[in-house]
Amino acid sequence: TLPDVYWREFLVMSSAMIRARSSDAETNYDADAIESSEPLEWILDFVGPEVPRQIRTKTISKFDDIEDCEGQQIRQQQQQRPQLLMNYHASFLHEVILQFLKSAPQAENRTEQIRQFWDGFVLFNPGLGHPNLEKQWKPTIEFLFSTGKPILFTAHSELDAERDASVLEELLAK
């Protein structure tokens, strides 16, 4: 994973962008909500068979590197600052979803809640078209398509991208 300093910079930049956009009358952002006492929280779920198994959850605040020289006052300010919560799941997304479903099998509309849980998806070099991985990815890709959310794919090479695109086209044609 990236060092904490990069994630802290992400929090600084995202907060600045939201504040700038909230002052623009043309946007849909609610300036009152942004300036409220509610802290801005980003949640990133890293899911995949190659995600480090030793990390489960990590929280980063904009001010994690500040010395606690003023005690309680700094802690109170931190609670009002943007935070980034990162969850790590060393498995395929469809396996994570099955764990969620098993954790509350009686809940109403649980499947729909899971579909709405994430705002979008990024798959870093998944190797969807690799002969050894194609079947493993199919349930995850079908779930992603069912959400109607944006999906971004990256690839190691042009060949990798072409193989992945071929698999995606086949799944979309069904």
Short mmCIF file of C-alpha atoms in Angstrom, two decimals:
data_model
loop_
_atom_site.label_atom_id
_atom_site.label_comp_id
_atom_site.label_asym_id
_atom_site.label_seq_id
_atom_site.Cartn_x
_atom_site.Cartn_y
_atom_site.Cartn_z
CA THR A 1 0.00 0.00 0.00
CA LEU A 2 1.03 3.63 -0.31
CA PRO A 3 2.74 5.37 2.61
CA ASP A 4 0.44 7.32 4.97
CA VAL A 5 1.80 10.67 3.79
CA TYR A 6 0.23 10.09 0.34
CA TRP A 7 -3.17 9.29 1.84
CA ARG A 8 -2.93 12.38 4.06
CA GLU A 9 -2.28 14.47 0.95
CA PHE A 10 -5.36 12.87 -0.62
CA LEU A 11 -7.42 14.07 2.36
CA VAL A 12 -6.01 17.59 2.11
CA MET A 13 -6.66 17.81 -1.64
CA SER A 14 -10.14 16.26 -1.54
CA SER A 15 -11.21 18.60 1.27
CA ALA A 16 -9.93 21.61 -0.65
CA MET A 17 -11.74 20.50 -3.82
CA ILE A 18 -15.02 19.99 -1.98
CA ARG A 19 -14.76 23.39 -0.29
CA ALA A 20 -13.97 25.05 -3.63
CA ARG A 21 -16.85 23.31 -5.38
CA SER A 22 -19.28 24.07 -2.55
CA SER A 23 -18.68 27.79 -3.04
CA ASP A 24 -19.62 27.49 -6.72
CA ALA A 25 -23.36 28.14 -7.13
CA GLU A 26 -23.43 25.90 -10.21
CA THR A 27 -22.69 22.68 -8.29
CA ASN A 28 -24.98 20.31 -6.46
CA TYR A 29 -22.86 20.33 -3.29
CA ASP A 30 -24.52 21.55 -0.13
CA ALA A 31 -22.16 24.06 1.48
CA ASP A 32 -24.01 23.87 4.80
CA ALA A 33 -23.45 20.12 4.95
CA ILE A 34 -19.76 20.54 4.20
CA GLU A 35 -19.30 23.20 6.86
CA SER A 36 -21.32 21.25 9.44
CA SER A 37 -19.79 19.52 12.42
CA GLU A 38 -19.95 16.22 10.59
CA PRO A 39 -16.46 15.17 9.51
CA LEU A 40 -15.86 14.17 5.91
CA GLU A 41 -15.06 10.47 5.76
CA TRP A 42 -13.74 8.53 2.80
CA ILE A 43 -13.97 4.76 2.87
CA LEU A 44 -11.87 2.65 0.51
CA ASP A 45 -12.25 -1.11 0.41
CA PHE A 46 -9.29 -2.91 -1.11
CA VAL A 47 -10.52 -6.31 -2.22
CA GLY A 48 -8.61 -8.97 -4.11
CA PRO A 49 -6.62 -12.16 -3.80
CA GLU A 50 -3.34 -10.21 -3.74
CA VAL A 51 -4.34 -7.70 -1.03
CA PRO A 52 -1.94 -8.01 1.94
CA ARG A 53 -3.44 -10.40 4.49
CA GLN A 54 -1.70 -8.82 7.49
CA ILE A 55 -3.68 -5.56 7.21
CA ARG A 56 -7.41 -5.49 8.03
CA THR A 57 -8.37 -1.86 8.62
CA LYS A 58 -6.45 1.39 8.78
CA THR A 59 -7.67 4.92 9.54
CA ILE A 60 -5.73 8.01 8.50
CA SER A 61 -6.52 11.56 9.53
CA LYS A 62 -5.18 14.75 8.01
CA PHE A 63 -3.38 15.44 11.29
CA ASP A 64 -2.01 12.03 12.29
CA ASP A 65 1.54 13.37 12.14
CA ILE A 66 0.93 16.37 14.46
CA GLU A 67 2.50 16.12 17.92
CA ASP A 68 -0.18 16.05 20.61
CA CYS A 69 1.22 19.15 22.34
CA GLU A 70 -2.19 20.55 23.23
CA GLY A 71 -3.75 17.27 24.36
CA GLN A 72 -7.54 17.12 24.26
CA GLN A 73 -7.91 20.18 21.99
CA ILE A 74 -5.97 18.48 19.17
CA ARG A 75 -7.99 15.26 19.58
CA GLN A 76 -11.26 17.21 19.35
CA GLN A 77 -10.05 19.02 16.23
CA GLN A 78 -8.99 15.71 14.69
CA GLN A 79 -12.48 14.31 15.14
CA GLN A 80 -13.81 17.16 13.00
CA ARG A 81 -11.25 16.68 10.22
CA PRO A 82 -11.49 14.50 7.14
CA GLN A 83 -10.58 10.88 7.68
CA LEU A 84 -9.81 8.01 5.40
CA LEU A 85 -10.86 4.52 6.46
CA MET A 86 -9.22 1.74 4.47
CA ASN A 87 -10.49 -1.82 4.72
CA TYR A 88 -8.46 -4.70 3.30
CA HIS A 89 -10.04 -7.97 2.14
CA ALA A 90 -7.68 -10.65 0.79
CA SER A 91 -10.30 -12.40 -1.35
CA PHE A 92 -12.50 -11.85 -4.37
CA LEU A 93 -15.37 -9.37 -4.04
CA HIS A 94 -18.01 -12.06 -4.47
CA GLU A 95 -16.50 -13.87 -1.44
CA VAL A 96 -16.66 -10.65 0.63
CA ILE A 97 -20.30 -10.22 -0.40
CA LEU A 98 -21.10 -13.80 0.67
CA GLN A 99 -19.60 -13.02 4.09
CA PHE A 100 -21.83 -9.92 4.36
CA LEU A 101 -24.91 -11.94 3.41
CA LYS A 102 -24.08 -14.66 5.95
CA SER A 103 -23.56 -12.08 8.70
CA ALA A 104 -27.22 -10.95 8.54
CA PRO A 105 -29.20 -13.51 6.52
CA GLN A 106 -32.58 -12.34 7.84
CA ALA A 107 -32.18 -8.65 6.92
CA GLU A 108 -34.64 -7.34 4.38
CA ASN A 109 -33.31 -6.19 1.00
CA ARG A 110 -29.79 -7.25 2.04
CA THR A 111 -28.73 -7.92 -1.56
CA GLU A 112 -29.94 -4.49 -2.69
CA GLN A 113 -28.17 -2.84 0.26
CA ILE A 114 -24.92 -4.49 -0.81
CA ARG A 115 -25.40 -3.30 -4.40
CA GLN A 116 -25.74 0.27 -3.13
CA PHE A 117 -22.90 0.05 -0.60
CA TRP A 118 -20.10 1.18 -2.95
CA ASP A 119 -20.15 4.25 -5.23
CA GLY A 120 -17.89 2.73 -7.86
CA PHE A 121 -15.19 0.17 -8.48
CA VAL A 122 -11.57 0.18 -9.64
CA LEU A 123 -9.94 -3.06 -10.71
CA PHE A 124 -6.16 -2.76 -10.83
CA ASN A 125 -4.72 -5.21 -13.36
CA PRO A 126 -7.25 -7.95 -12.57
CA GLY A 127 -6.24 -10.31 -15.38
CA LEU A 128 -9.86 -11.10 -16.25
CA GLY A 129 -8.81 -12.69 -19.53
CA HIS A 130 -5.89 -14.67 -18.17
CA PRO A 131 -6.59 -18.38 -18.74
CA ASN A 132 -5.89 -19.23 -15.07
CA LEU A 133 -8.05 -16.41 -13.64
CA GLU A 134 -11.03 -15.97 -15.96
CA LYS A 135 -13.40 -18.37 -14.15
CA GLN A 136 -12.48 -16.97 -10.72
CA TRP A 137 -13.46 -13.43 -11.73
CA LYS A 138 -16.81 -14.25 -13.35
CA PRO A 139 -19.05 -13.99 -10.20
CA THR A 140 -17.39 -10.70 -9.20
CA ILE A 141 -17.77 -9.17 -12.66
CA GLU A 142 -21.42 -10.24 -12.85
CA PHE A 143 -22.03 -8.55 -9.49
CA LEU A 144 -20.26 -5.37 -10.61
CA PHE A 145 -22.40 -5.18 -13.75
CA SER A 146 -25.56 -5.69 -11.66
CA THR A 147 -24.81 -2.60 -9.55
CA GLY A 148 -24.98 -0.14 -12.44
CA LYS A 149 -22.07 1.73 -10.83
CA PRO A 150 -18.99 3.05 -12.66
CA ILE A 151 -16.17 0.54 -13.13
CA LEU A 152 -12.58 1.43 -14.05
CA PHE A 153 -10.15 -1.25 -15.22
CA THR A 154 -6.38 -1.06 -15.59
CA ALA A 155 -4.10 -3.62 -17.27
CA HIS A 156 -0.45 -4.65 -17.17
CA SER A 157 -0.06 -4.50 -20.94
CA GLU A 158 -1.90 -4.07 -24.21
CA LEU A 159 -2.29 -7.86 -24.49
CA ASP A 160 -3.70 -8.01 -20.95
CA ALA A 161 -6.16 -5.20 -21.78
CA GLU A 162 -7.29 -6.94 -24.98
CA ARG A 163 -7.90 -10.23 -23.15
CA ASP A 164 -9.82 -8.44 -20.39
CA ALA A 165 -11.92 -6.52 -22.93
CA SER A 166 -12.78 -9.76 -24.72
CA VAL A 167 -14.05 -11.34 -21.47
CA LEU A 168 -16.06 -8.22 -20.63
CA GLU A 169 -17.63 -8.11 -24.10
CA GLU A 170 -18.67 -11.78 -23.77
CA LEU A 171 -20.25 -11.16 -20.36
CA LEU A 172 -22.06 -8.04 -21.58
CA ALA A 173 -23.43 -9.91 -24.61
CA LYS A 174 -25.25 -12.42 -22.37
#
